[in-house]
mmCIF file of C-alpha atoms and ligand atoms in Angstrom:
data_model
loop_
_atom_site.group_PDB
_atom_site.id
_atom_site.type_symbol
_atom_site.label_atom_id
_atom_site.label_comp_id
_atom_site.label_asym_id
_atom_site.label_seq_id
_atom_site.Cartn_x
_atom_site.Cartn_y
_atom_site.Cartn_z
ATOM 1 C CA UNK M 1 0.175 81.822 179.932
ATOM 2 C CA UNK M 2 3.513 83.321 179.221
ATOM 3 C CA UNK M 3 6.178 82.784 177.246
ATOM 4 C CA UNK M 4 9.942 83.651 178.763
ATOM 5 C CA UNK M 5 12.810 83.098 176.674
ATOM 6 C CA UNK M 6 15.651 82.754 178.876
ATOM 7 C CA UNK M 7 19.114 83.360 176.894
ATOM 8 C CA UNK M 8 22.544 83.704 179.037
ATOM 9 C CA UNK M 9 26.327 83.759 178.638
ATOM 10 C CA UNK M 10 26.822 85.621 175.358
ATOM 11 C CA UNK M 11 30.366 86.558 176.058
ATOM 12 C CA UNK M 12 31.001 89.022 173.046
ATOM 13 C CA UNK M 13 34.719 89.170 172.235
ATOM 14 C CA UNK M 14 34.590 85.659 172.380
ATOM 15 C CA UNK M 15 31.657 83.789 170.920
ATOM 16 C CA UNK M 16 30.853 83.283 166.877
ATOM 17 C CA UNK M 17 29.044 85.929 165.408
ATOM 18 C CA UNK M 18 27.305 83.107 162.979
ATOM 19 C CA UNK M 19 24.955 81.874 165.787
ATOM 20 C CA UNK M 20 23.718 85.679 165.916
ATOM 21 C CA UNK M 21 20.993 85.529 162.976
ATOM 22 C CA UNK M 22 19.689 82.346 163.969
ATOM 23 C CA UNK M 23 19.547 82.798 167.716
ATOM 24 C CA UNK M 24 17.255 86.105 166.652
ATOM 25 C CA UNK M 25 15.397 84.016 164.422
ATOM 26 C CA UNK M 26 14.509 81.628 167.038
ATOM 27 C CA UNK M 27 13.481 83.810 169.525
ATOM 28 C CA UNK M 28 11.627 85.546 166.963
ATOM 29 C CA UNK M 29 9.381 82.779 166.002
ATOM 30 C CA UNK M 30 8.263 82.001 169.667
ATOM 31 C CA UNK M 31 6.786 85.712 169.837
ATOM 32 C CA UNK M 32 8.053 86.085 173.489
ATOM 33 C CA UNK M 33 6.079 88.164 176.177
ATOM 34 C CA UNK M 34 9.666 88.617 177.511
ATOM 35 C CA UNK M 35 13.246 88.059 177.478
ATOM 36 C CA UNK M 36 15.635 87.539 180.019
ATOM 37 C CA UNK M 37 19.187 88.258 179.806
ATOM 38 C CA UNK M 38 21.224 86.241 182.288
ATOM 39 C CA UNK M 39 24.892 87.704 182.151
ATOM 40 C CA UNK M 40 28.025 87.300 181.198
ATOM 41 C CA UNK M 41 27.106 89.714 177.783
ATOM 42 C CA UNK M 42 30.896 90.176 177.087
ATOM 43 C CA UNK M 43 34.230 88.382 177.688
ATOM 44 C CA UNK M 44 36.367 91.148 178.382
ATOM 45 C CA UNK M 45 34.481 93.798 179.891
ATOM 46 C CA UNK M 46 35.855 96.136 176.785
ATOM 47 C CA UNK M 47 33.609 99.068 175.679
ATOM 48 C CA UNK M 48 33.966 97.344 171.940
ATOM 49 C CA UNK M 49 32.439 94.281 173.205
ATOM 50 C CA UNK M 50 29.509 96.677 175.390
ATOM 51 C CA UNK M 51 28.791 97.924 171.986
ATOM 52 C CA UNK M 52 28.307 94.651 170.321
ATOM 53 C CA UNK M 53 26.280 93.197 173.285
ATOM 54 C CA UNK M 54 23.807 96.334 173.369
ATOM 55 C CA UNK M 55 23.325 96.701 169.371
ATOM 56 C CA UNK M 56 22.548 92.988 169.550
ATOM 57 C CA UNK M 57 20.045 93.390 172.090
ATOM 58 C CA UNK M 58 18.542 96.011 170.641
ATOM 59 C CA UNK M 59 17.160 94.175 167.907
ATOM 60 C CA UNK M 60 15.741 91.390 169.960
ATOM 61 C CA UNK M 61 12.004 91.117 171.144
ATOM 62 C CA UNK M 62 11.159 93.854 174.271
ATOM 63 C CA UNK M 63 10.577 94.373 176.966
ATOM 64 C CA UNK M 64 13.950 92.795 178.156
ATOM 65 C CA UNK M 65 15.820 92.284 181.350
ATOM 66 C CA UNK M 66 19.726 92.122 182.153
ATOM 67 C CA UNK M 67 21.577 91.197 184.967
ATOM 68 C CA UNK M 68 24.822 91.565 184.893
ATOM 69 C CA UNK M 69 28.144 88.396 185.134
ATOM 70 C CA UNK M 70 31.100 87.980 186.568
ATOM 71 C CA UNK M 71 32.997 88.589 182.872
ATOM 72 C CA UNK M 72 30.857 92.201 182.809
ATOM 73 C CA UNK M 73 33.691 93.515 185.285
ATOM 74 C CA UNK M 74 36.796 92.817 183.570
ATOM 75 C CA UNK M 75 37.967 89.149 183.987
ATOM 76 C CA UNK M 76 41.773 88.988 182.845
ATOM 77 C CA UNK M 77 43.027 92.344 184.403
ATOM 78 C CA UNK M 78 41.965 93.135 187.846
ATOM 79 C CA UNK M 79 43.415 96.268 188.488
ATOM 80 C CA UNK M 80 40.815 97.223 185.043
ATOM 81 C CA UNK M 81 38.270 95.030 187.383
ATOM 82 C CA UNK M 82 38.994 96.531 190.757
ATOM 83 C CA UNK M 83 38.509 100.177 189.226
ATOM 84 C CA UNK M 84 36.268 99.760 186.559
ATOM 85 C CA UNK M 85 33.867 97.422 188.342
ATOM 86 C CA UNK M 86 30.660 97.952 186.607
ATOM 87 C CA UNK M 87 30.708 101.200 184.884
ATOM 88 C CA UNK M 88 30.781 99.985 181.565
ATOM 89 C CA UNK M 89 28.518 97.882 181.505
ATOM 90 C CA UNK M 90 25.865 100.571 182.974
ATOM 91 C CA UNK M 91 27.183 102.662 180.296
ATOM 92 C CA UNK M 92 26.399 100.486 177.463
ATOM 93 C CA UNK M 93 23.772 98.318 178.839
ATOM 94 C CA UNK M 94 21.909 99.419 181.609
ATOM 95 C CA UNK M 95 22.689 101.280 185.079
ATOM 96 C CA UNK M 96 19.645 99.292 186.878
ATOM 97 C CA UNK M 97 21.359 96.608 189.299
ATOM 98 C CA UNK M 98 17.876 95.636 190.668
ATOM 99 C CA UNK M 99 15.272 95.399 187.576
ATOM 100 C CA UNK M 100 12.097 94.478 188.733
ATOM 101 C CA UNK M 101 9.013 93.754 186.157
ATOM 102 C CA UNK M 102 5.530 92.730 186.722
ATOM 103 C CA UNK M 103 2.159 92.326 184.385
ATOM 104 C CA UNK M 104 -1.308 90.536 185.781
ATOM 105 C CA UNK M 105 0.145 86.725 185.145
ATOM 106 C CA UNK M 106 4.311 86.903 185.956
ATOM 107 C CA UNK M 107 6.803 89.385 188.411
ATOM 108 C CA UNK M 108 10.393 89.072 187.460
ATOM 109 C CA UNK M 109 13.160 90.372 189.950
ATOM 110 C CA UNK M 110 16.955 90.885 188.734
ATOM 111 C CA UNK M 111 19.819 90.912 191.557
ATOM 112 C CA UNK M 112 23.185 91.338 190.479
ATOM 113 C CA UNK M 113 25.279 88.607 191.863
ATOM 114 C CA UNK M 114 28.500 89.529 190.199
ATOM 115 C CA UNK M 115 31.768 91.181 192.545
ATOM 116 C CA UNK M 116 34.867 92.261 192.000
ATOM 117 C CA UNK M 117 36.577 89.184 193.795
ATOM 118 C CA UNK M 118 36.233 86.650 193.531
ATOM 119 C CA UNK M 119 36.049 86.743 190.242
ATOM 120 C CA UNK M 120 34.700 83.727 189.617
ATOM 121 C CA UNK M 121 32.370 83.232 192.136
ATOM 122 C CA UNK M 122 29.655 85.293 193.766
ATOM 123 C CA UNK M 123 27.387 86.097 196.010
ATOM 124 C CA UNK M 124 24.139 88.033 197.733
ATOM 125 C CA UNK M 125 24.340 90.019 200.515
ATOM 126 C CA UNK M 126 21.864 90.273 203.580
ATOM 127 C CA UNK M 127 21.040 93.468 202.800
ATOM 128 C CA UNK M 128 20.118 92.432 198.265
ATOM 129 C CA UNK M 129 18.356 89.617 199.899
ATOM 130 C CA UNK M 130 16.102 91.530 202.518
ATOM 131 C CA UNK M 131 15.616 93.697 199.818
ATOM 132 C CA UNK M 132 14.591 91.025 197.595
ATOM 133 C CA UNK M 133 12.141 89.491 200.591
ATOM 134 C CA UNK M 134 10.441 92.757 200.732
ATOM 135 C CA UNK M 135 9.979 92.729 196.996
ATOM 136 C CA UNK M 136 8.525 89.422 196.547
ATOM 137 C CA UNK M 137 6.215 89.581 199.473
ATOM 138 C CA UNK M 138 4.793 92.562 198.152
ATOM 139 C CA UNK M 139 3.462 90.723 194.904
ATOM 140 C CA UNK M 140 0.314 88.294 194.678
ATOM 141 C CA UNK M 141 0.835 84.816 194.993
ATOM 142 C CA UNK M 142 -1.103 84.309 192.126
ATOM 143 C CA UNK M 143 1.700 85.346 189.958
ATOM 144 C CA UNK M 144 4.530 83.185 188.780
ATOM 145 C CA UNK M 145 7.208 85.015 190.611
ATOM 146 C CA UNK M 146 10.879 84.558 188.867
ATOM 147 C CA UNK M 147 14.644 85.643 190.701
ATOM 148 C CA UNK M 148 16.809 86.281 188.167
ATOM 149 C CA UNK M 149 20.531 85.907 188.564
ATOM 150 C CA UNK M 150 24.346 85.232 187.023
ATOM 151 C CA UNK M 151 25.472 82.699 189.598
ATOM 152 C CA UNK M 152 23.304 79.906 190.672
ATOM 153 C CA UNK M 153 21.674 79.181 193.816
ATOM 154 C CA UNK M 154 21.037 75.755 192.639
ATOM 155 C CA UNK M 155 22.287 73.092 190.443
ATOM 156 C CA UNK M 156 21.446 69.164 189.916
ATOM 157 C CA UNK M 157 23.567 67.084 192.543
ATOM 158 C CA UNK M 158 26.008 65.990 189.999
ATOM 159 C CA UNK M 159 27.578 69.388 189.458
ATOM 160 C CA UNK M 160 28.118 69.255 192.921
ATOM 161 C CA UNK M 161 28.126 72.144 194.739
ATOM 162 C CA UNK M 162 31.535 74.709 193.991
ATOM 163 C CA UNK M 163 29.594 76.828 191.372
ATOM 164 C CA UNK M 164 26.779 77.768 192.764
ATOM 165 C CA UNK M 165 26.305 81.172 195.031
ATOM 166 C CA UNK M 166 27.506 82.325 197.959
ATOM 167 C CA UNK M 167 25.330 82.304 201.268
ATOM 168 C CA UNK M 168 22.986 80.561 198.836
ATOM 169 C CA UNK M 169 21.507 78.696 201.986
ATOM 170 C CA UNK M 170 20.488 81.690 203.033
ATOM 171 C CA UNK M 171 18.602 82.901 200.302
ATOM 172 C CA UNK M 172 17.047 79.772 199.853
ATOM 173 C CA UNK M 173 15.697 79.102 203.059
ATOM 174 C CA UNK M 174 15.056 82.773 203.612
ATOM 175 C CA UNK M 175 12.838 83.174 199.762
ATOM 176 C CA UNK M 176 11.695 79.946 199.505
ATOM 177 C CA UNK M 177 7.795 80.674 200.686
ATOM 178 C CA UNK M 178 7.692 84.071 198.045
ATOM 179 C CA UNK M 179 9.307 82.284 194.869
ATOM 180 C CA UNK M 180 8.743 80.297 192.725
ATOM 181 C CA UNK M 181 11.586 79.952 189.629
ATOM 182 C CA UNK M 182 14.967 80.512 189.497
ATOM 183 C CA UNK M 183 16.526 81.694 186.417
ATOM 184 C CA UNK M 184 20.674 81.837 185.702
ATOM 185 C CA UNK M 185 23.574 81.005 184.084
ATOM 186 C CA UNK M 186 27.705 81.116 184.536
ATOM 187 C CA UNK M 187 28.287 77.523 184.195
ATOM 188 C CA UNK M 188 27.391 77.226 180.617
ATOM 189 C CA UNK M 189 25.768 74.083 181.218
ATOM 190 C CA UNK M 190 21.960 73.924 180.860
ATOM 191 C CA UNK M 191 19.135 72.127 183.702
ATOM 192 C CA UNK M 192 16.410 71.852 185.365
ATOM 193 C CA UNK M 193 15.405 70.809 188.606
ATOM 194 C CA UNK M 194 13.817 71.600 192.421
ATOM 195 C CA UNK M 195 15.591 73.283 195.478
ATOM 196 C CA UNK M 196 14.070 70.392 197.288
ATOM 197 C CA UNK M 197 16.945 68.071 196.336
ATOM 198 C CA UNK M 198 19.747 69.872 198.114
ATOM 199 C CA UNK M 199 17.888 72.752 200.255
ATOM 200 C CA UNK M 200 14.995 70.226 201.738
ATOM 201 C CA UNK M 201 12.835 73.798 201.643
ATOM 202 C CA UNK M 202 9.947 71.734 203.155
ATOM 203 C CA UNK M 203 6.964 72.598 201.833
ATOM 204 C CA UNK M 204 8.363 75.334 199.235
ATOM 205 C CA UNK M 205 10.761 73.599 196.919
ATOM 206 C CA UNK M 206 11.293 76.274 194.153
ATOM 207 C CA UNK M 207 12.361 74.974 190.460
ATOM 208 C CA UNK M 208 15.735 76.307 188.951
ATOM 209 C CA UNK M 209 16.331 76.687 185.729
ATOM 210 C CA UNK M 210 19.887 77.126 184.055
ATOM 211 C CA UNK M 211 20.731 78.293 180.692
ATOM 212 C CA UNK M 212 24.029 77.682 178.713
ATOM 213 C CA UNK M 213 25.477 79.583 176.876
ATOM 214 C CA UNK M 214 23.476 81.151 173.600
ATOM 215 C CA UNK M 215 26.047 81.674 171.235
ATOM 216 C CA UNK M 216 29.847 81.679 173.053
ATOM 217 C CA UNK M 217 32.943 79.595 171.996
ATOM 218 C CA UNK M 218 33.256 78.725 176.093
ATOM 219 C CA UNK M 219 31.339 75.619 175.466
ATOM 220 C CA UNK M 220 31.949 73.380 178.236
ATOM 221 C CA UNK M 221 31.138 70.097 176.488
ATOM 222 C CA UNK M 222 27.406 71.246 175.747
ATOM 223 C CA UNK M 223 26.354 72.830 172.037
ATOM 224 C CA UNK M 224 24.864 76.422 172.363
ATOM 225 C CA UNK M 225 21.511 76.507 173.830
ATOM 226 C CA UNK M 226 18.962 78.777 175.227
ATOM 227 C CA UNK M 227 15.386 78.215 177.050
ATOM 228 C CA UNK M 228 12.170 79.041 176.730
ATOM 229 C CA UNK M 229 9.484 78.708 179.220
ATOM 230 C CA UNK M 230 5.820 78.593 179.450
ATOM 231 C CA UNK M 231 4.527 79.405 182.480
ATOM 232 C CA UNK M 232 0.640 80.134 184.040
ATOM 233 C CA UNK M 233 -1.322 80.326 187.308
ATOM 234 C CA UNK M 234 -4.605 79.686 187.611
ATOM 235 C CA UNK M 235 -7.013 81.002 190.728
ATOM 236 C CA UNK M 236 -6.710 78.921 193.717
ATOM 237 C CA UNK M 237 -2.645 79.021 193.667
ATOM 238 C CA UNK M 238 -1.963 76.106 190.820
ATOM 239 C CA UNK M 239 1.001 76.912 188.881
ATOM 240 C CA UNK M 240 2.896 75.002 185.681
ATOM 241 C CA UNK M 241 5.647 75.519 183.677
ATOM 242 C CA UNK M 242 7.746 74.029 181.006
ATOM 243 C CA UNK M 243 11.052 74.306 180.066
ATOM 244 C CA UNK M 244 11.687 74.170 176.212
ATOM 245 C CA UNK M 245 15.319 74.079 175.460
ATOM 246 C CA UNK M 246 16.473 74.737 172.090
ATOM 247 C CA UNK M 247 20.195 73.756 170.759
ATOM 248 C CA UNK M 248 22.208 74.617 168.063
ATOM 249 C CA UNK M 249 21.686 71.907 165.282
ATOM 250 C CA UNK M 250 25.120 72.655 162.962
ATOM 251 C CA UNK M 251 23.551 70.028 160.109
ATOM 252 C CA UNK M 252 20.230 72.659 159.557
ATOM 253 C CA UNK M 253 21.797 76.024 161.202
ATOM 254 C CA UNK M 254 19.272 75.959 163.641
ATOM 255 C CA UNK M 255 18.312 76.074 166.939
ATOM 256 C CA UNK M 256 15.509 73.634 167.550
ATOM 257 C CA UNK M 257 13.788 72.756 170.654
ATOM 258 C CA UNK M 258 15.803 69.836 171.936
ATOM 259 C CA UNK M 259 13.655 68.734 175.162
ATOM 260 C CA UNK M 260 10.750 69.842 177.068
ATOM 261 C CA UNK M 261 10.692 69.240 180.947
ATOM 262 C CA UNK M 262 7.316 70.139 182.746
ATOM 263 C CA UNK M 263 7.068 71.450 186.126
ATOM 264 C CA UNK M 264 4.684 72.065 188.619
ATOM 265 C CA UNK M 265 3.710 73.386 191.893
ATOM 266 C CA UNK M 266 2.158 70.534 194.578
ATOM 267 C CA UNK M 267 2.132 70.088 197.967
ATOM 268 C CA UNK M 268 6.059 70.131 198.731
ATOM 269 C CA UNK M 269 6.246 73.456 196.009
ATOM 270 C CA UNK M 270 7.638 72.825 192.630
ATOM 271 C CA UNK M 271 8.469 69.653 191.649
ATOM 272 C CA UNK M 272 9.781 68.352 188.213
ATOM 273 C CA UNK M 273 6.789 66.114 187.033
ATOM 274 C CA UNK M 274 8.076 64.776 183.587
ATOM 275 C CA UNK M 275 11.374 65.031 182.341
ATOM 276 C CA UNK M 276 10.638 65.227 178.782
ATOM 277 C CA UNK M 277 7.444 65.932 177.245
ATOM 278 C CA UNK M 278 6.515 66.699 173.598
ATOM 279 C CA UNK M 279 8.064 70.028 172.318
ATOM 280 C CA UNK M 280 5.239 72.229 171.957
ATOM 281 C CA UNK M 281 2.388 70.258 174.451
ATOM 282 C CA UNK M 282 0.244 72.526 175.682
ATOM 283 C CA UNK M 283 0.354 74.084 178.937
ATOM 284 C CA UNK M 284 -2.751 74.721 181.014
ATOM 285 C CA UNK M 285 -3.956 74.665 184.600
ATOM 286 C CA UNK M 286 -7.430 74.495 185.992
ATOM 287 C CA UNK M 287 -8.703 76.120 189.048
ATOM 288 C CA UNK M 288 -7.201 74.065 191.425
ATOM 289 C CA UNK M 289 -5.375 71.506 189.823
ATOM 290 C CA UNK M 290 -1.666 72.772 188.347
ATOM 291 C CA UNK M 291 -1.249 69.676 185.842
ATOM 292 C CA UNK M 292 0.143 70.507 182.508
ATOM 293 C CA UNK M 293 -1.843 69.366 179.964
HETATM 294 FE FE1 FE2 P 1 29.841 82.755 181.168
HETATM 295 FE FE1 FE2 P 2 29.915 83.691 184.469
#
């Protein structure tokens, strides 16, 4: 089993620096065998904010991994944007676009999904996503194989379908067989669910999961949050997860685990099997059988 902690949307230069200690404390206390980083470190793309973002992360639990969001190229001046692009963020934070890391039980991929325009929006080109195929298929199945992005290739039906990805069809239909969780942010909303729902991937429904935002004033009617997942594999190609999401609890200071949603992979691929199970239940899978326990 392995423990992820999933954290995205910081937005330094705009967020409140009181949700710092706590949000290390947190992810502290679940001893994570990794962290992902899912974007959108800064607001302004300023080398002030860089700095903030990267002292930050240097005190968090390693070994880490950072993709970079559409705010990490300047947002609110696009001649900085056009010019700029990325450079300061692979100053400050880190000049590898395609992070890649693997131990016996997980493989996590980065791509960078972020663009100059639009500057909202983005996207994954054919060549990223070939790139990406080659990747995956190159790792056992027996791992829990994770795509890490900004933007969203997925979202529940409700959000409809303006924020996610460009040619995210694509990707889908053309990863589906070699992954098996999505990880992102942007929308600063947090969920869970299966590809199946929009993408009908028959037979290889991947599960997404989305992260708010960890400690930014950019709320969009949701308190700050961030995930943590448990995932494991067992021999004969079972898989589980679940998804604890903690919040920001104002009353204790805190961030608590809110809800727990348990996943796992059956005949169709991976399908959400309980919405909300006890924080903390216990995740196992036997040889053949990919129930959490
Ligand atoms: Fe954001
Ligand atoms: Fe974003």
């Amino acid at each position: 089993m392995r423990r992820i902690v999933h954290i995205s949307d910081l937005h330094f230069g705009n967020n409140d620096p009181s949700l710092l200690q706590p949000l290390r404390k947190a992810i502290e206390s679940i001893e994570p065998h990794f962290l992902v980083i899912s974007g959108d470190l800064v607001e302004h793309a300023s080398a002030t904010e860089f700095e903030q973002a990267r002292d930050f992360l240097r005190t968090l639990p390693k070994p880490q991994m950072v993709v970079p969001g559409n705010h990490d190229l300047a947002f609110y001046n696009f001649p900085q944007r056009a010019t700029v692009g990325l450079a300061t963020y692979k100053k400050y934070i880190t000049d590898d676009l395609q992070p890649e890391y693997q131990d016996d039980e997980i493989a996590i991929l980065g791509a960078n999904t972020s663009r100059v325009w639009p500057i909202r929006g983005g996207s994954l080109s054919s060549l990223q996503l070939e790139q990406l195929a080659k990747d995956f298929a190159a790792i056992s199945d027996g791992k829990v194989r994770i795509l890490v992005t900004h933007h969203p290739f997925d979202l529940p039906e409700a959000q409809g379908h303006r924020l996610i990805v460009g040619h995210a069809r694509r990707a889908i239909t053309r990863l589906a067989p070699l992954v098996d969780i999505l990880m992102a942010g942007h929308i600063h909303l947090s969920s869970t669910g299966s590809t199946a729902m929009r993408y009908k991937t028959q037979g290889h429904a991947i599960a997404f999961v989305q992260a708010g935002t960890a400690v930014s004033n950019r709320n969009k009617g949701e308190t700050n949050s961030f995930n943590s997942l448990r995932v494991t594999s067992a021999k004969g190609g079972s898989k589980a997860a679940i998804i604890d999401r903690f919040t920001w609890r104002v009353e204790s200071g805190e961030f608590y685990c809110k809800c727990s949603t348990a996943f796992r992979l059956e005949s169709e691929g991976w399908a959400r099997v309980e919405r909300q199970v006890k924080p903390d239940a216990p995740i196992q899978v036997e040889e053949g059988d990919a129930t959490p326990a």
